[in-house]
PDB file of C-alpha atoms in Angstrom:
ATOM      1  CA  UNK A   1       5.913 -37.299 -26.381  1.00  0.00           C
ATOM      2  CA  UNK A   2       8.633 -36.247 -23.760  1.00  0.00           C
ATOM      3  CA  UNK A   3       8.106 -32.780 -21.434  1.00  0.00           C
ATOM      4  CA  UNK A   4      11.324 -31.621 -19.658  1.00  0.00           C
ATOM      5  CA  UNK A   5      10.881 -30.555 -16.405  1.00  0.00           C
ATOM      6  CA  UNK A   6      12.336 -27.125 -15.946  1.00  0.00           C
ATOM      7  CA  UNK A   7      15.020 -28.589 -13.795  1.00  0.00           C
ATOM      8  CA  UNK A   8      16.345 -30.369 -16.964  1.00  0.00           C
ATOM      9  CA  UNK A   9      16.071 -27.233 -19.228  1.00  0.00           C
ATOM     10  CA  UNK A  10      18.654 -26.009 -17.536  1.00  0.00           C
ATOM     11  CA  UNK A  11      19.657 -24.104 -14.310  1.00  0.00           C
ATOM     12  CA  UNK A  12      20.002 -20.600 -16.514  1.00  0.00           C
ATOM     13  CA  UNK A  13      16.287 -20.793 -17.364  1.00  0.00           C
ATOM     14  CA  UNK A  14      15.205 -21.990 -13.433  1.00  0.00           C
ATOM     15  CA  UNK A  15      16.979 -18.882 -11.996  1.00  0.00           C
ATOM     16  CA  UNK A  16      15.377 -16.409 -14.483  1.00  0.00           C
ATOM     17  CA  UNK A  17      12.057 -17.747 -13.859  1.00  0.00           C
ATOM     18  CA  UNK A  18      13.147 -17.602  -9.841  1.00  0.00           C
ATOM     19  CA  UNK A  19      13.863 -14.204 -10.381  1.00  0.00           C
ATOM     20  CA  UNK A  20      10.855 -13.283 -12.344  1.00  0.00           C
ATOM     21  CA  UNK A  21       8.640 -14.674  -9.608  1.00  0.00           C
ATOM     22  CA  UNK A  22      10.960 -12.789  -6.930  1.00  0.00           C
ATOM     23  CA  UNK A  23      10.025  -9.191  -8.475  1.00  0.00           C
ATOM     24  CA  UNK A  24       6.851 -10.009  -8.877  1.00  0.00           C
ATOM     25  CA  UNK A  25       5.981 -10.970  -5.058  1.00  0.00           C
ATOM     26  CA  UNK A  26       8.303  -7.695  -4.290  1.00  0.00           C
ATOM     27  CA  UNK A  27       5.718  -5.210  -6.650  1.00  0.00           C
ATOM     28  CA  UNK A  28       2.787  -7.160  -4.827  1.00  0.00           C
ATOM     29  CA  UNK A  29       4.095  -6.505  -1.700  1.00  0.00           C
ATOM     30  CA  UNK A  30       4.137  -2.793  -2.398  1.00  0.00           C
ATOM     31  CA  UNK A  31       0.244  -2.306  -3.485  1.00  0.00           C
ATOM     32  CA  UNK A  32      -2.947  -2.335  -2.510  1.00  0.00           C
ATOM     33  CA  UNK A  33      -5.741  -2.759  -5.076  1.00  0.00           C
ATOM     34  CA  UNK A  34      -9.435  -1.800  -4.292  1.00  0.00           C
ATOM     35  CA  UNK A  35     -12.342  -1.365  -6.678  1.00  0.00           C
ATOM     36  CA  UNK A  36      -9.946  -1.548  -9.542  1.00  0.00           C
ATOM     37  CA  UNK A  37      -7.766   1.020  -8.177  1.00  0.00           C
ATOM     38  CA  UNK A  38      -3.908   0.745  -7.480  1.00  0.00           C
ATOM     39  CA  UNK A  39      -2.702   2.284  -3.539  1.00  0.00           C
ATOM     40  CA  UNK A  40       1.021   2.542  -3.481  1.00  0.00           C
ATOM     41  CA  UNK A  41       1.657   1.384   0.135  1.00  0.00           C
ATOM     42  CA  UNK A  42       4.200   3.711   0.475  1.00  0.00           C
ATOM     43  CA  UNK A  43       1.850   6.801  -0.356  1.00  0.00           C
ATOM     44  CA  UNK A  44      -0.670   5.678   2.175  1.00  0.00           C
ATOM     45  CA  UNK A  45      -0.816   5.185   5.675  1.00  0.00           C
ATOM     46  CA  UNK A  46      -3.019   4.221   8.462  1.00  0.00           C
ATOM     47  CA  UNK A  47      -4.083   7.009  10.957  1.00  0.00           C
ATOM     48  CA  UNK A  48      -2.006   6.377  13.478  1.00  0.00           C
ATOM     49  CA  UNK A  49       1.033   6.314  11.666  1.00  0.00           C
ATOM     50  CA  UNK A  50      -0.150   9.333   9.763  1.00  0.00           C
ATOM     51  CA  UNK A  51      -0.199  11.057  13.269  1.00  0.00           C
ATOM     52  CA  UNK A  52       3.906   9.054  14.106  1.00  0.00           C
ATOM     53  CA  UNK A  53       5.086  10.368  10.847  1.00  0.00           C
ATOM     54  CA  UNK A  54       3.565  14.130  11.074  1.00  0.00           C
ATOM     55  CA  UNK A  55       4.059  14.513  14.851  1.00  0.00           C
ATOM     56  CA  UNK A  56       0.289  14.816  15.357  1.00  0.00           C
ATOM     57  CA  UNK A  57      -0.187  14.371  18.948  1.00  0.00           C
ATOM     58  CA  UNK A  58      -3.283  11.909  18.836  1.00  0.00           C
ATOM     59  CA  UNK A  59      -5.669  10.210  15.808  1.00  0.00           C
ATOM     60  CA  UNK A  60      -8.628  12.138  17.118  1.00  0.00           C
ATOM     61  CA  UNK A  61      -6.776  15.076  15.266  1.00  0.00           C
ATOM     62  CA  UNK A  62      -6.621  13.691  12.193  1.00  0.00           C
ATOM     63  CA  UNK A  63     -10.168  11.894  12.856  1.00  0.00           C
ATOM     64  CA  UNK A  64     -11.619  15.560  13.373  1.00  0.00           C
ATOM     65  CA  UNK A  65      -9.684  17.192   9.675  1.00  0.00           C
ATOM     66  CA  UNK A  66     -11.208  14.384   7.956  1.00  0.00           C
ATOM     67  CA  UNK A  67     -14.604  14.945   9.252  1.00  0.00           C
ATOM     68  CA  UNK A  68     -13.971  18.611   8.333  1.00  0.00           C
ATOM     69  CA  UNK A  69     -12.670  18.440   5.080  1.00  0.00           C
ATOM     70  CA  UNK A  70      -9.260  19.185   5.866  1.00  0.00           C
ATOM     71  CA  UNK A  71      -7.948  16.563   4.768  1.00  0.00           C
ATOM     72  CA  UNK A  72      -9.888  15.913   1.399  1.00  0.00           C
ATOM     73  CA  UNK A  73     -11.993  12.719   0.555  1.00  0.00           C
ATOM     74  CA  UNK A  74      -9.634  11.713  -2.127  1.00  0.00           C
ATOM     75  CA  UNK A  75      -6.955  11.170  -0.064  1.00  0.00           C
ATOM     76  CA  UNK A  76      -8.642   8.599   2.564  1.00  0.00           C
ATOM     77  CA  UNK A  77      -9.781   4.636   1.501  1.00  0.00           C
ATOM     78  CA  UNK A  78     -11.444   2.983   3.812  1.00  0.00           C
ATOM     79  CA  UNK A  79     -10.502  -0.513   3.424  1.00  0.00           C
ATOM     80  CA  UNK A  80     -13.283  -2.945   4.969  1.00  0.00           C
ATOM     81  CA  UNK A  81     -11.262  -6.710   4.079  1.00  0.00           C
ATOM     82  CA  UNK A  82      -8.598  -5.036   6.551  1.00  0.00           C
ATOM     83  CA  UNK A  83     -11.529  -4.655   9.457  1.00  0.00           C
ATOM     84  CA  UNK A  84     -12.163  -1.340   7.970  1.00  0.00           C
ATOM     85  CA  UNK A  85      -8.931   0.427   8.081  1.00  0.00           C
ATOM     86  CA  UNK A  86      -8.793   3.885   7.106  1.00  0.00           C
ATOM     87  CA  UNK A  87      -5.734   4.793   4.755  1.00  0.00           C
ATOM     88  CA  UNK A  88      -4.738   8.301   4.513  1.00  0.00           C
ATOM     89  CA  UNK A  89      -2.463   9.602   1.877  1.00  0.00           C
ATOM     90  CA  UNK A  90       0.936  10.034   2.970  1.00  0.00           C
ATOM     91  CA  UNK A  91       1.349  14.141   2.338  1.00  0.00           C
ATOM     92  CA  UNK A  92       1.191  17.046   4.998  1.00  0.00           C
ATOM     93  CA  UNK A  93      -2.440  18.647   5.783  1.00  0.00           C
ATOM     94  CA  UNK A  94      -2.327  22.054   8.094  1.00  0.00           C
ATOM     95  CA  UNK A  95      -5.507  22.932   9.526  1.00  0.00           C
TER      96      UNK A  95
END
């Protein structure tokens, strides 16, 4: 019995398979999973560019509405394989 190497099946088939692995690396690149739940990475951000994006003049701020509440429990994930990085969902809070 004979396999073809996918070289020899044809450069058509190489490229879609090239391409297929392409937009899957891209969608990995995009989200975080944790506990069996998907974080778009661009609907959550660390602290301190929660406080770049919002114009919050320091992270103690945003530290201190977490804390309180102000910023809801739901939208922070503390992720402890990134040396316990707090994500914060991307949205405006007001105190």
């Amino acid at each position: 019995m004979q396999t073809k190497t996918i070289t020899e099946s044809g450069p058509d088939q190489l490229e879609e398979l090239l391409q297929a692995a392409r937009e899957t690396l891209e969608k990995a690149q995009n989200y975080l999973s944790k506990d069996g739940k998907i974080y778009e990475l661009h609907d959550w951000i660390t602290v301190a560019e929660y406080c770049r994006r919002f114009n919050i003049p320091n992270t103690q701020t945003v530290s201190n509405w977490i804390k309180r509440g102000i910023i809801p429990a739901e939208d922070t994930v503390i992720i402890e394989e990134l040396n316990n990085t707090r994500l914060i969902k991307a949205i405006p809070y007001q105190e």
